mmCIF file of C-alpha atoms in Angstrom:
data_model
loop_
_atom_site.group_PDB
_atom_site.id
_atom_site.type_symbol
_atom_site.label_atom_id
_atom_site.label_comp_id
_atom_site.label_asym_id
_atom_site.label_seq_id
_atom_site.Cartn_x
_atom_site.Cartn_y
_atom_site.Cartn_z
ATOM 1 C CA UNK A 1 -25.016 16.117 51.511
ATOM 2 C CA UNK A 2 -25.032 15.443 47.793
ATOM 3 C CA UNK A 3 -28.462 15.799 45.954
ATOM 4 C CA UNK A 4 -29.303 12.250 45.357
ATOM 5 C CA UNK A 5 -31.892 13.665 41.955
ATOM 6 C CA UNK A 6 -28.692 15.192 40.590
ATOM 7 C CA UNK A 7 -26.548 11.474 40.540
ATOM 8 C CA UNK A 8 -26.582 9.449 37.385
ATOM 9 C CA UNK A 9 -28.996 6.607 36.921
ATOM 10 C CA UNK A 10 -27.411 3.847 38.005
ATOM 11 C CA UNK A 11 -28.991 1.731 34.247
ATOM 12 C CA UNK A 12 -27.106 4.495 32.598
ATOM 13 C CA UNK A 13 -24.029 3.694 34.468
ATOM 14 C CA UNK A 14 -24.621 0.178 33.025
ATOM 15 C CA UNK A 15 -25.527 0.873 30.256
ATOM 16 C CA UNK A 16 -22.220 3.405 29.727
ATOM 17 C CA UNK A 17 -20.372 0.540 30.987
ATOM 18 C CA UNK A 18 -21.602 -2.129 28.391
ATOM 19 C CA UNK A 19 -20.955 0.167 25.649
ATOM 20 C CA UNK A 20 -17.094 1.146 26.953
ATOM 21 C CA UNK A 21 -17.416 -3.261 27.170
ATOM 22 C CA UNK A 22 -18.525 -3.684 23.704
ATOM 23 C CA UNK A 23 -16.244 -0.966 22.029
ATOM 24 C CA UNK A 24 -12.871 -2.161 23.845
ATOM 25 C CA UNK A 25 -14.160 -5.509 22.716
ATOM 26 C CA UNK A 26 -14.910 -4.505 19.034
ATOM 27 C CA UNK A 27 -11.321 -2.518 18.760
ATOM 28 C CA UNK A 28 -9.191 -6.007 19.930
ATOM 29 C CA UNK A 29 -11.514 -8.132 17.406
ATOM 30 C CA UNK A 30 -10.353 -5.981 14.775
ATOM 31 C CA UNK A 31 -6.541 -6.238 15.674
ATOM 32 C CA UNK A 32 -7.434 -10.026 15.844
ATOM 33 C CA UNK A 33 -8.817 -10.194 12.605
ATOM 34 C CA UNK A 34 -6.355 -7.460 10.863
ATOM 35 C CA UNK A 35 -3.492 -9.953 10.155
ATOM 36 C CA UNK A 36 -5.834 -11.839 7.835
ATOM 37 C CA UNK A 37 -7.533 -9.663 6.504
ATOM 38 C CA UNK A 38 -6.272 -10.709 2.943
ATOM 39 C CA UNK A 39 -7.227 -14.223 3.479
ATOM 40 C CA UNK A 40 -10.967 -12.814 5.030
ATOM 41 C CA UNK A 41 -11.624 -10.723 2.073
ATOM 42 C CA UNK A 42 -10.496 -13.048 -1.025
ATOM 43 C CA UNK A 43 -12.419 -15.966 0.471
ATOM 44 C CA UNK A 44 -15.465 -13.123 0.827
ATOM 45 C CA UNK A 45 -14.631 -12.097 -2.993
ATOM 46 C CA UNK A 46 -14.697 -15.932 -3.978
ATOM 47 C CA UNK A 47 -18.103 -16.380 -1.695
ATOM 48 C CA UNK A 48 -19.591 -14.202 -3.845
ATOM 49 C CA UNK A 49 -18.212 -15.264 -7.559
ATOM 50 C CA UNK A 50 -18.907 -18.945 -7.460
ATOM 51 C CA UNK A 51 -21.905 -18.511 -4.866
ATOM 52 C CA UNK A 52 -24.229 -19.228 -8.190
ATOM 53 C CA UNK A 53 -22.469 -22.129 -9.169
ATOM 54 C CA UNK A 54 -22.452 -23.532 -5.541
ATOM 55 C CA UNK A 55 -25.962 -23.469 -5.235
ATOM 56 C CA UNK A 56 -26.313 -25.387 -8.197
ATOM 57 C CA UNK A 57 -23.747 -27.648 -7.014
ATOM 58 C CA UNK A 58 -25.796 -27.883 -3.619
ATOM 59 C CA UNK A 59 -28.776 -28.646 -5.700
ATOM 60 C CA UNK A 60 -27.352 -31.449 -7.300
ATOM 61 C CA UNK A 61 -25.500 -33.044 -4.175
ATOM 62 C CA UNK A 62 -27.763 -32.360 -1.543
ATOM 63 C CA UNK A 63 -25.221 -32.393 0.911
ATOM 64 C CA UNK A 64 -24.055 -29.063 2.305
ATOM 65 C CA UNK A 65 -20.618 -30.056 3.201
ATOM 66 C CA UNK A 66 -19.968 -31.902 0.401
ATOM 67 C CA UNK A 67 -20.827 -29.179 -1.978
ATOM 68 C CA UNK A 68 -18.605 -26.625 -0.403
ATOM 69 C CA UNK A 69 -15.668 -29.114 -0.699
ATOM 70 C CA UNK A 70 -16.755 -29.828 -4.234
ATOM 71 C CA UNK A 71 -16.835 -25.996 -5.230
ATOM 72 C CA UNK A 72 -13.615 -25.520 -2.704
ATOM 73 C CA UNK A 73 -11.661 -28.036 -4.530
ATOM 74 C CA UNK A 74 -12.061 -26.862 -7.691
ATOM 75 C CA UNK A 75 -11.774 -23.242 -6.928
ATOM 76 C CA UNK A 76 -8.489 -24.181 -5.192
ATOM 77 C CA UNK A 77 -7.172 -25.888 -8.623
ATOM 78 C CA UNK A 78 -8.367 -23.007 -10.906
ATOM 79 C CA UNK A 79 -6.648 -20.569 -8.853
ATOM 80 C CA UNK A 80 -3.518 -22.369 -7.452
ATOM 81 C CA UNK A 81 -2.832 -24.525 -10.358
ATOM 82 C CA UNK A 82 -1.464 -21.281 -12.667
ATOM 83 C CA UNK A 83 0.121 -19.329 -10.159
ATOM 84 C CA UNK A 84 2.392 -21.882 -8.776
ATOM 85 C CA UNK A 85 3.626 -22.630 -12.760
ATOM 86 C CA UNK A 86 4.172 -18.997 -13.335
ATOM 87 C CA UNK A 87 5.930 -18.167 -10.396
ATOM 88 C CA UNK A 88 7.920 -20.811 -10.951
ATOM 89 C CA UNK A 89 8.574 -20.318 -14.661
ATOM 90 C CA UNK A 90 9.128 -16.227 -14.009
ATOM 91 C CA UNK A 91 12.139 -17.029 -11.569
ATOM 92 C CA UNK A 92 13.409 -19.699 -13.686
ATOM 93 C CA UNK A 93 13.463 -16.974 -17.256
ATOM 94 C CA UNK A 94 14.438 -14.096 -14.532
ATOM 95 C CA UNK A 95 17.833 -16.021 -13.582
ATOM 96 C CA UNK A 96 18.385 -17.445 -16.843
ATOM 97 C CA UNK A 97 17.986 -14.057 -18.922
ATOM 98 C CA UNK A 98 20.288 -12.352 -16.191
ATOM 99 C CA UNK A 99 22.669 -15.062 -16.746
ATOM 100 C CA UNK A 100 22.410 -14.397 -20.239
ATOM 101 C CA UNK A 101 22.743 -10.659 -20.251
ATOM 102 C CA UNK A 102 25.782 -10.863 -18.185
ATOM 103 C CA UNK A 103 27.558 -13.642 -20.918
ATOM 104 C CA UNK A 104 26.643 -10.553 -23.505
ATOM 105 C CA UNK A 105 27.701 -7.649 -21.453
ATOM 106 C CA UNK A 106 31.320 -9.462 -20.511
ATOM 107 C CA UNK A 107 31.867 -9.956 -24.081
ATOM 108 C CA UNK A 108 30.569 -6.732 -25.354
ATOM 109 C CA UNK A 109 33.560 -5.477 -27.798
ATOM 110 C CA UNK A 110 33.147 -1.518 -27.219
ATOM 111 C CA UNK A 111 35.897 -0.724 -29.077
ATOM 112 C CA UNK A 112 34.111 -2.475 -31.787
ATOM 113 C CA UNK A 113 31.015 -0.286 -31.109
ATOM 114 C CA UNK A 114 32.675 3.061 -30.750
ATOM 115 C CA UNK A 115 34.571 2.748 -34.609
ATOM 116 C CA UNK A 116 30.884 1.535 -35.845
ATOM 117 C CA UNK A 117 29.364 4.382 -34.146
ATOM 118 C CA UNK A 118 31.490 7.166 -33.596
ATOM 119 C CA UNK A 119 29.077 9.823 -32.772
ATOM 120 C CA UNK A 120 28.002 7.818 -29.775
ATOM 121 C CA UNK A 121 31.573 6.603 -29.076
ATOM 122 C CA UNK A 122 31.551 9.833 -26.184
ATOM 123 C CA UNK A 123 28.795 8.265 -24.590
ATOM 124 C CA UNK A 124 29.788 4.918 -24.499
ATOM 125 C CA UNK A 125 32.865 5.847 -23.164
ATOM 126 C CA UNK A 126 31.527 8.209 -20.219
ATOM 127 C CA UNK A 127 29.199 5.426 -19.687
ATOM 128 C CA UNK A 128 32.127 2.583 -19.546
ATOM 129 C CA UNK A 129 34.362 4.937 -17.256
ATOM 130 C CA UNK A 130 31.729 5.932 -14.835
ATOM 131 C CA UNK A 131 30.291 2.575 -14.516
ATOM 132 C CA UNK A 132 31.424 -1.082 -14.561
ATOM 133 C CA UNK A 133 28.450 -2.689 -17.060
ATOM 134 C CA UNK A 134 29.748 -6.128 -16.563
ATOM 135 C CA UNK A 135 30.513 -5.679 -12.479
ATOM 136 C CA UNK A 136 26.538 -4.012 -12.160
ATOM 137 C CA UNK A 137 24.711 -6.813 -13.981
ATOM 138 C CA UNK A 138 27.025 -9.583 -12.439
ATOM 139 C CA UNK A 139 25.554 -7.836 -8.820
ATOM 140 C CA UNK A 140 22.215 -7.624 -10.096
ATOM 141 C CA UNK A 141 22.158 -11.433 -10.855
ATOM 142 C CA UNK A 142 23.228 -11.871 -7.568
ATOM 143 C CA UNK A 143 20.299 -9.978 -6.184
ATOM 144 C CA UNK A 144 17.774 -11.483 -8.319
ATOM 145 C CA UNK A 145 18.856 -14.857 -7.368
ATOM 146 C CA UNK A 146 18.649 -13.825 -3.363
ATOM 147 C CA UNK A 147 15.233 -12.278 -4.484
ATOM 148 C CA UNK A 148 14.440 -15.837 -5.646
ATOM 149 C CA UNK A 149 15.861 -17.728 -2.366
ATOM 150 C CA UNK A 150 13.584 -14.755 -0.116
ATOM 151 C CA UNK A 151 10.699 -15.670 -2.511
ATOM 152 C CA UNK A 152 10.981 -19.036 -1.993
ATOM 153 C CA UNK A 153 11.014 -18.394 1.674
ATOM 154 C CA UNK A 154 8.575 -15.988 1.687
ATOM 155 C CA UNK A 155 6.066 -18.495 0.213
ATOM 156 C CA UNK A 156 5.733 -20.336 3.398
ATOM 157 C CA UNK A 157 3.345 -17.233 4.626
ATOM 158 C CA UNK A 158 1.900 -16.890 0.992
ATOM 159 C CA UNK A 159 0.962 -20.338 0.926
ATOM 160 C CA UNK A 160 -0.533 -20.132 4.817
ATOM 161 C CA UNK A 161 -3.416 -17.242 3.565
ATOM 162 C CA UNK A 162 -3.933 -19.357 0.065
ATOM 163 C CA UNK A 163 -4.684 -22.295 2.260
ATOM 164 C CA UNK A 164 -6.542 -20.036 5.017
ATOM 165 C CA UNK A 165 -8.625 -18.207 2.244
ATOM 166 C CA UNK A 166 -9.769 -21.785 0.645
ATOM 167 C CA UNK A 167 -10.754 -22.442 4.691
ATOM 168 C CA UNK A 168 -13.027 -19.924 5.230
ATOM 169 C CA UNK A 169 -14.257 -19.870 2.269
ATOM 170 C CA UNK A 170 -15.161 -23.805 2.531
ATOM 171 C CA UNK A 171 -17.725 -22.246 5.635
ATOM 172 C CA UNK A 172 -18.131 -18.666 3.694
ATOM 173 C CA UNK A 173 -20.064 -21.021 1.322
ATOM 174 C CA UNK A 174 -21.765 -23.251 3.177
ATOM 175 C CA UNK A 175 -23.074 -21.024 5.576
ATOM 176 C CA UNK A 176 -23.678 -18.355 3.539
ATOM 177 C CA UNK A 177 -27.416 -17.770 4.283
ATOM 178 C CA UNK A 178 -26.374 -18.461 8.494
ATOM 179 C CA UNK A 179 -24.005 -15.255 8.023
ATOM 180 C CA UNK A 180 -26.327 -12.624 5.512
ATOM 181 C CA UNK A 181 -28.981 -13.125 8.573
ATOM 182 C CA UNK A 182 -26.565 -12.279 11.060
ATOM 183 C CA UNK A 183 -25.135 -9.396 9.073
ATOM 184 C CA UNK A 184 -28.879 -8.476 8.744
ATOM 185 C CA UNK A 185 -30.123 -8.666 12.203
ATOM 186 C CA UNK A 186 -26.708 -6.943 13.618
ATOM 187 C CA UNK A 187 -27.755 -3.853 11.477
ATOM 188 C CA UNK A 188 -29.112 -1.097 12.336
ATOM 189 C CA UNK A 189 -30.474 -0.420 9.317
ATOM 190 C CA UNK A 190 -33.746 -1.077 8.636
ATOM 191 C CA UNK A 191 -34.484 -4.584 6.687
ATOM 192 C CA UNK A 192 -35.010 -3.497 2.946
ATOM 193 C CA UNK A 193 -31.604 -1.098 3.503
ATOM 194 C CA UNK A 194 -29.714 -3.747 4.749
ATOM 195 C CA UNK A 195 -30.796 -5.536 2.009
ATOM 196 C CA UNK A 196 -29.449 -2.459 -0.676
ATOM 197 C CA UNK A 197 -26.630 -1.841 0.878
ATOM 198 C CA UNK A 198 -25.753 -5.783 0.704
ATOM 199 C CA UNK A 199 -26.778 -6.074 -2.755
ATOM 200 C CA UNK A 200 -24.269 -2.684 -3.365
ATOM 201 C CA UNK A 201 -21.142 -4.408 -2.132
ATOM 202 C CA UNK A 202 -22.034 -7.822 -4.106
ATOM 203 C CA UNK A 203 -21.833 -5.962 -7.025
ATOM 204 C CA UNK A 204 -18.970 -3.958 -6.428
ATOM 205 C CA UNK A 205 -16.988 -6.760 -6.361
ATOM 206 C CA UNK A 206 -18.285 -8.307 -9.205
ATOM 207 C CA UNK A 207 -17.447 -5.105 -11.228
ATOM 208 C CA UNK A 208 -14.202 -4.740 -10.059
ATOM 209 C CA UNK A 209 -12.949 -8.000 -11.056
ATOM 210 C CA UNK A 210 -14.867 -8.301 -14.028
ATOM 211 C CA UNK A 211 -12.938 -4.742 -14.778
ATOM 212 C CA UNK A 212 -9.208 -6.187 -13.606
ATOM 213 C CA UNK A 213 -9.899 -9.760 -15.485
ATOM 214 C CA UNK A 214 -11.101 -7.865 -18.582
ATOM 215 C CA UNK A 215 -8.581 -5.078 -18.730
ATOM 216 C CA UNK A 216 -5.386 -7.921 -17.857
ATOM 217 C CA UNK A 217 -6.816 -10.062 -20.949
ATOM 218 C CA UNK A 218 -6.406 -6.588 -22.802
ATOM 219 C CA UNK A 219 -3.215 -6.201 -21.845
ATOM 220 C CA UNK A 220 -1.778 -9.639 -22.039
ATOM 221 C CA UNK A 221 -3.661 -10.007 -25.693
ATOM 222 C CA UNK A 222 -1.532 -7.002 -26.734
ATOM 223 C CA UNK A 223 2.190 -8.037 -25.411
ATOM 224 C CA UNK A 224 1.588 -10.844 -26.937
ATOM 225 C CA UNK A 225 0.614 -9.315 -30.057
ATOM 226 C CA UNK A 226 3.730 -7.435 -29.888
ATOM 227 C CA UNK A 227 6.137 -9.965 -29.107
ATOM 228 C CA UNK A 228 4.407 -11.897 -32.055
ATOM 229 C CA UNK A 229 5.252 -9.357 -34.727
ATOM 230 C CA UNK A 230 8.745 -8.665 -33.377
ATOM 231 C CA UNK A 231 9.566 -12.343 -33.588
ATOM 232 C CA UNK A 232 10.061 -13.128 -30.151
ATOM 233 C CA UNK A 233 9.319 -16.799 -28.441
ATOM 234 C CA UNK A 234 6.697 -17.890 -27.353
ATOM 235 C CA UNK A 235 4.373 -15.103 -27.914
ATOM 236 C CA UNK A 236 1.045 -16.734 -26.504
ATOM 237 C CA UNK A 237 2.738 -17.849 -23.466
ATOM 238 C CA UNK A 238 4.416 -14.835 -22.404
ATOM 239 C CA UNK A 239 1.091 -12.900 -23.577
ATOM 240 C CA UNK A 240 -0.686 -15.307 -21.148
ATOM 241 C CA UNK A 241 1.950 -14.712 -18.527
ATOM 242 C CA UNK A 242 1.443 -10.744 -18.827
ATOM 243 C CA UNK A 243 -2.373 -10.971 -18.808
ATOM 244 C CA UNK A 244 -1.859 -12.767 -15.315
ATOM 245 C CA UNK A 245 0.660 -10.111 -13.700
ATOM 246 C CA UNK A 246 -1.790 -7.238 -14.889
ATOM 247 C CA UNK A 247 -4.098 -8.854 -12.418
ATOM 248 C CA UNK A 248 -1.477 -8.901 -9.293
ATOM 249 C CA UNK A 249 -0.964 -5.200 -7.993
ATOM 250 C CA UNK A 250 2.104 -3.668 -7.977
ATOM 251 C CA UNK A 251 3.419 -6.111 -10.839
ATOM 252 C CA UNK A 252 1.994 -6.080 -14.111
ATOM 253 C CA UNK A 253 2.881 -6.607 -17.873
ATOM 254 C CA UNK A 254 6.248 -4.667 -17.619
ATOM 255 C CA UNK A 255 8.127 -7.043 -15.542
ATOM 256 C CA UNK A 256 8.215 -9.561 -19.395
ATOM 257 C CA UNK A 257 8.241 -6.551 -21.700
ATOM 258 C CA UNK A 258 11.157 -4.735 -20.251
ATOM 259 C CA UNK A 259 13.557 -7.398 -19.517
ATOM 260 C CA UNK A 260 12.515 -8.528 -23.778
ATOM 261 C CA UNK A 261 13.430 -4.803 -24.106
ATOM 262 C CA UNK A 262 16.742 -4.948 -22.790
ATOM 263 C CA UNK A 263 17.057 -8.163 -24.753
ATOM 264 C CA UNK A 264 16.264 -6.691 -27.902
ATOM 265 C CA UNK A 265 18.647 -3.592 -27.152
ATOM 266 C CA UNK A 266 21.783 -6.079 -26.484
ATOM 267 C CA UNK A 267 21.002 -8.402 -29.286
ATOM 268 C CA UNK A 268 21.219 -4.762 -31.300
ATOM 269 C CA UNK A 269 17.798 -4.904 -32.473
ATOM 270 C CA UNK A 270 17.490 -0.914 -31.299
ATOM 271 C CA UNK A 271 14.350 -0.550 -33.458
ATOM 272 C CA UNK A 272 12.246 -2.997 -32.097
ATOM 273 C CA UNK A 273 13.664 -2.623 -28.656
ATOM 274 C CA UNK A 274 12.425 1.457 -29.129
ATOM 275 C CA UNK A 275 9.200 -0.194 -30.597
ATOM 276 C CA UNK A 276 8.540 -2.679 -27.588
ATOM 277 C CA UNK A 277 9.097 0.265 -25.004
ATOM 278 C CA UNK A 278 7.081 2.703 -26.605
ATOM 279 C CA UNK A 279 4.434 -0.344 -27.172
ATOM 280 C CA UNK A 280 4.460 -1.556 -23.462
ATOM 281 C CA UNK A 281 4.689 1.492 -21.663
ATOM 282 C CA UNK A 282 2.099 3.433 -23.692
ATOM 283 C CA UNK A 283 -0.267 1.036 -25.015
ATOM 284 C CA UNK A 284 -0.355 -1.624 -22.689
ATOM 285 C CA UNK A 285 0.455 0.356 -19.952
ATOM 286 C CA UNK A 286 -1.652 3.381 -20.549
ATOM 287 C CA UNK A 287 -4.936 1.061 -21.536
ATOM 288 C CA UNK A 288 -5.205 -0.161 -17.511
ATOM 289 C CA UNK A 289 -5.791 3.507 -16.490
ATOM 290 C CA UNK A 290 -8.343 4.125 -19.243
ATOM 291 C CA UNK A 291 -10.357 0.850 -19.503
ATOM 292 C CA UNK A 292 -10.296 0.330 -15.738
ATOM 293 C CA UNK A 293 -11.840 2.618 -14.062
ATOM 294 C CA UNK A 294 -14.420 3.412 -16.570
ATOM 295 C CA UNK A 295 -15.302 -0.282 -16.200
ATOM 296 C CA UNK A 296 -16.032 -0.299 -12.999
ATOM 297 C CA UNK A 297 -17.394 2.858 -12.564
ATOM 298 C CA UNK A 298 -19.929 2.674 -14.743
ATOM 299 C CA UNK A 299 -20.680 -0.542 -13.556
ATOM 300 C CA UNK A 300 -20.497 1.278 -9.883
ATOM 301 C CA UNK A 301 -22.420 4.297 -11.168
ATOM 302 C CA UNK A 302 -19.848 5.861 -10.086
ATOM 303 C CA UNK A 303 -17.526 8.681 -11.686
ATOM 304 C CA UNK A 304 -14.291 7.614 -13.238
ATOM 305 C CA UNK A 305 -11.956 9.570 -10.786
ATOM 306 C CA UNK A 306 -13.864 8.430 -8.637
ATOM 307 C CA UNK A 307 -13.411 4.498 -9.258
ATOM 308 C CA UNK A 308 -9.827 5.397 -10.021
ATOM 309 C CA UNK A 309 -9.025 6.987 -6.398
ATOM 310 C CA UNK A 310 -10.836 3.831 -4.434
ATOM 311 C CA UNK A 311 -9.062 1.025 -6.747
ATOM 312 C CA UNK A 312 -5.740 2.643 -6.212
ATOM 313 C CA UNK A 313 -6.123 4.213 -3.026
ATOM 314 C CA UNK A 314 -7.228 1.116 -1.571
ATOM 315 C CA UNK A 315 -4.152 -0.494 -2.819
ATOM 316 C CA UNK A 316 -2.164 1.830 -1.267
ATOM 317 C CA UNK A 317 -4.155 1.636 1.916
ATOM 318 C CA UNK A 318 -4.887 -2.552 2.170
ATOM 319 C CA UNK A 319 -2.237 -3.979 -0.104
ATOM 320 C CA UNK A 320 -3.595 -6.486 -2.452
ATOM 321 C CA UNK A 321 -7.139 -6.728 -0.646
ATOM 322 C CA UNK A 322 -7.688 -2.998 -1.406
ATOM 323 C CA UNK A 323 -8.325 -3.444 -5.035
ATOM 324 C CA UNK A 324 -11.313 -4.777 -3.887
ATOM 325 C CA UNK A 325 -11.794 -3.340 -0.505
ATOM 326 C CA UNK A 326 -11.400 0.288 -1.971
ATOM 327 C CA UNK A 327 -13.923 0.454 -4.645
ATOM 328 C CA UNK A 328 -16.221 -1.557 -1.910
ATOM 329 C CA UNK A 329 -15.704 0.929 0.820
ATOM 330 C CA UNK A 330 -16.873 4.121 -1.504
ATOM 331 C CA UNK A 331 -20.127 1.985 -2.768
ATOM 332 C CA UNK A 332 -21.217 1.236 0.294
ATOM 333 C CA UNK A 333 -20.566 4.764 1.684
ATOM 334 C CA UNK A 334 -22.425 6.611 -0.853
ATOM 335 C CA UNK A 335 -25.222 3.576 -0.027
ATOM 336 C CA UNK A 336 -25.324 5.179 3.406
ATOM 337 C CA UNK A 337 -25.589 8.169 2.015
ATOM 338 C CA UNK A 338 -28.598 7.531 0.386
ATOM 339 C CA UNK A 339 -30.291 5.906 3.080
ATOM 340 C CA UNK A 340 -29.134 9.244 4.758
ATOM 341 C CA UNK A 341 -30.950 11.816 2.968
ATOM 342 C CA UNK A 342 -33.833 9.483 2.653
ATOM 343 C CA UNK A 343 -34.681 9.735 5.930
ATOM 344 C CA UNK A 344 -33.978 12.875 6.624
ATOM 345 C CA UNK A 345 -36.397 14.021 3.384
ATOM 346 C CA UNK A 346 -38.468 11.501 4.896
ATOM 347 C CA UNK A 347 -38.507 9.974 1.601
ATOM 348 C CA UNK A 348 -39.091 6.463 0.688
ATOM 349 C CA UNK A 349 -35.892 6.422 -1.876
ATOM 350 C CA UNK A 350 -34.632 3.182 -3.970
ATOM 351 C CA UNK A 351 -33.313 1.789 -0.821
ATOM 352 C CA UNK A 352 -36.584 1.998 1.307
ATOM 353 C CA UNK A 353 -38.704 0.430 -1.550
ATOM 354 C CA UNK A 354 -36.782 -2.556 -1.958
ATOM 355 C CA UNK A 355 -38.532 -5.595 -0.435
ATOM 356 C CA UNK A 356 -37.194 -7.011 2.734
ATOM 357 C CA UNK A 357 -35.417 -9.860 1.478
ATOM 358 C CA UNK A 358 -31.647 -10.911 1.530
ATOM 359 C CA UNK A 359 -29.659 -9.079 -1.465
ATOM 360 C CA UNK A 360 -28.334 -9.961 -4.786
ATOM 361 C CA UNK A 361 -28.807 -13.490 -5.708
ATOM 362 C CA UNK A 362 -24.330 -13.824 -6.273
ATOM 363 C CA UNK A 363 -24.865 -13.581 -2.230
ATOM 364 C CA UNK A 364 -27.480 -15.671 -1.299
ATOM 365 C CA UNK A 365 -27.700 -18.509 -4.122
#
């Protein structure tokens, strides 16, 4: 007969069992909430930008639903309102200056070329019997035009999470101080940690896009600069149009300066084509990856390398949400951290002395 001392308690059993419960239940919430996780985390990011201005909107309605609309609406505007004109300008001077580059390439005279240029007349012709110039741009306006059909498509989705991220962010707002005291009573951290480790995250994303909206108006300020001095058109709008692609990852200020580039190098402007490339890809392209992470990781207190790795690893890791999520996921680590060794040393530490109160006031108010 069994030994009845040696079974297991059957409140352990249950207890086991409501943990196995909660953690099946915690991994399926998580593949629920994966596919919008982009629209989750901008309309967190957004919470926490205009969460000062709401509350004074709040103030001055008195009305909480009304005041989220009010702040919802106009966030929606400021944010919508210039990328729909610039995607749709972009693919409209994408096709056209394909279009163009073709008409120039078709009636290239390289005969002409070769007797003006004879010590490059070799390369030209290796380069016109190996390849068919005309035949490859013709194929690439093809593709860029089925590009633009896809994109077009493709927005159906895009404009799904921009409506889903002004959604929850309508209730992100509103019930703002509803969901810091259920983050704060679902921790088990004590109170005044809670609080710091909170506080960390609000201003890691106010760092990081203070560091990618600063940096882009760099970057944009200096194309157009450039395109400016070389005489190209529109120099302020195509400056404004590269400050916004620095902020989109993956894209940036190349995808105008190139394509100028190559416009300057068929026109047979060689010099300021040279200039231009040397310009974008080493100024403008270099001054992200020095003014960026030093940015943010001083605002971070954290080391350079350091911000670098979680802006682009998160990238890499989230998509688009990452350059947030990354730098957000090392603060708040090294937070834990701290509260770590704190207790262990049994020490009171910056996190311990904080006052038990909700965090950062971009949160809260």
């Amino acid at each position: 007969m069994p030994d009845l001392k040696q079974m297991p308690d059957v409140k352990q059993l249950r207890l086991l069992g409501v943990l196995t419960a909660a953690a099946i239940g915690v991994y399926v919430c998580y593949l629920l909430a994966w596919p919008f996780l982009p629209a989750l985390t901008w309309a967190l990011v957004l919470a926490i930008i205009l969460s000062p201005a709401h509350g004074w909107v709040e103030r001055r309605v008195g009305n909480r639903n009304l005041a989220a609309l009010i702040s919802v609406s106009v966030a929606a505007i400021a944010v919508g309102l210039p990328l729909v004109l610039v995607a749709q300008q972009l693919v409209r001077e994408a096709v056209n200056g394909a279009n163009y580059l073709e008409e120039v390439v078709r009636g290239w005279d390289a005969d002409g070329f070769m007797s003006d240029y004879p010590t490059l007349s070799t390369i030209a012709q290796w380069i016109e019997n190996q390849f068919d110039p005309a035949g490859s741009v013709a194929a690439f306006v093809q593709w860029l035009t089925g590009q633009s059909t896809s994109l077009l498509r493709g927005s159906i989705y895009q404009v799904a999470m921009f409506g889903l991220t002004f959604y929850l962010l309508f209730y992100f707002l509103r019930d703002r101080q509803q969901g810091l005291q259920a983050v704060a009573g679902l921790s088990p951290l004590r109170a005044p940690e809670t609080a710091h480790v909170l506080s960390r995250f609000a201003e890691t994303v106010h760092a990081t896009l203070l560091g990618t909206v600063f940096v882009a108006a760099v970057q944009g300020t200096l194309g157009g600069l450039m395109f400016w001095w070389l005489g190209l058109p529109t120099p302020v709008f195509w400056g404004l149009v590269m400050g916004l692609l620095a902020i989109v990852p993956v894209l940036g200020a190349f995808v105008i300066w190139v394509p100028a580039a190559v416009y300057l190098a068929v026109a047979g402007a060689w010099a300021s084509a040279a200039i231009l490339t040397v310009w974008g890809g080493v100024i403008v392209g270099g001054i992200d990856n020095l003014l960026y992470p030093m940015l943010v990781g001083n605002r971070l207190r954290l080391h350079t390398v350091v911000a670098f790795i979680g802006s682009v690893g998160g990238i890499v890791l989230f998509g688009a949400s990452g350059l947030v999520l990354g730098p957000a996921v090392i603060a708040i680590t090294v937070s834990l951290i701290d509260v770590l060794k704190n207790r262990l040393t049994d020490q009171p530490g910056e996190a311990a002395t904080r006052p038990a109160e909700l965090p950062h006031q971009s949160v809260t108010d």
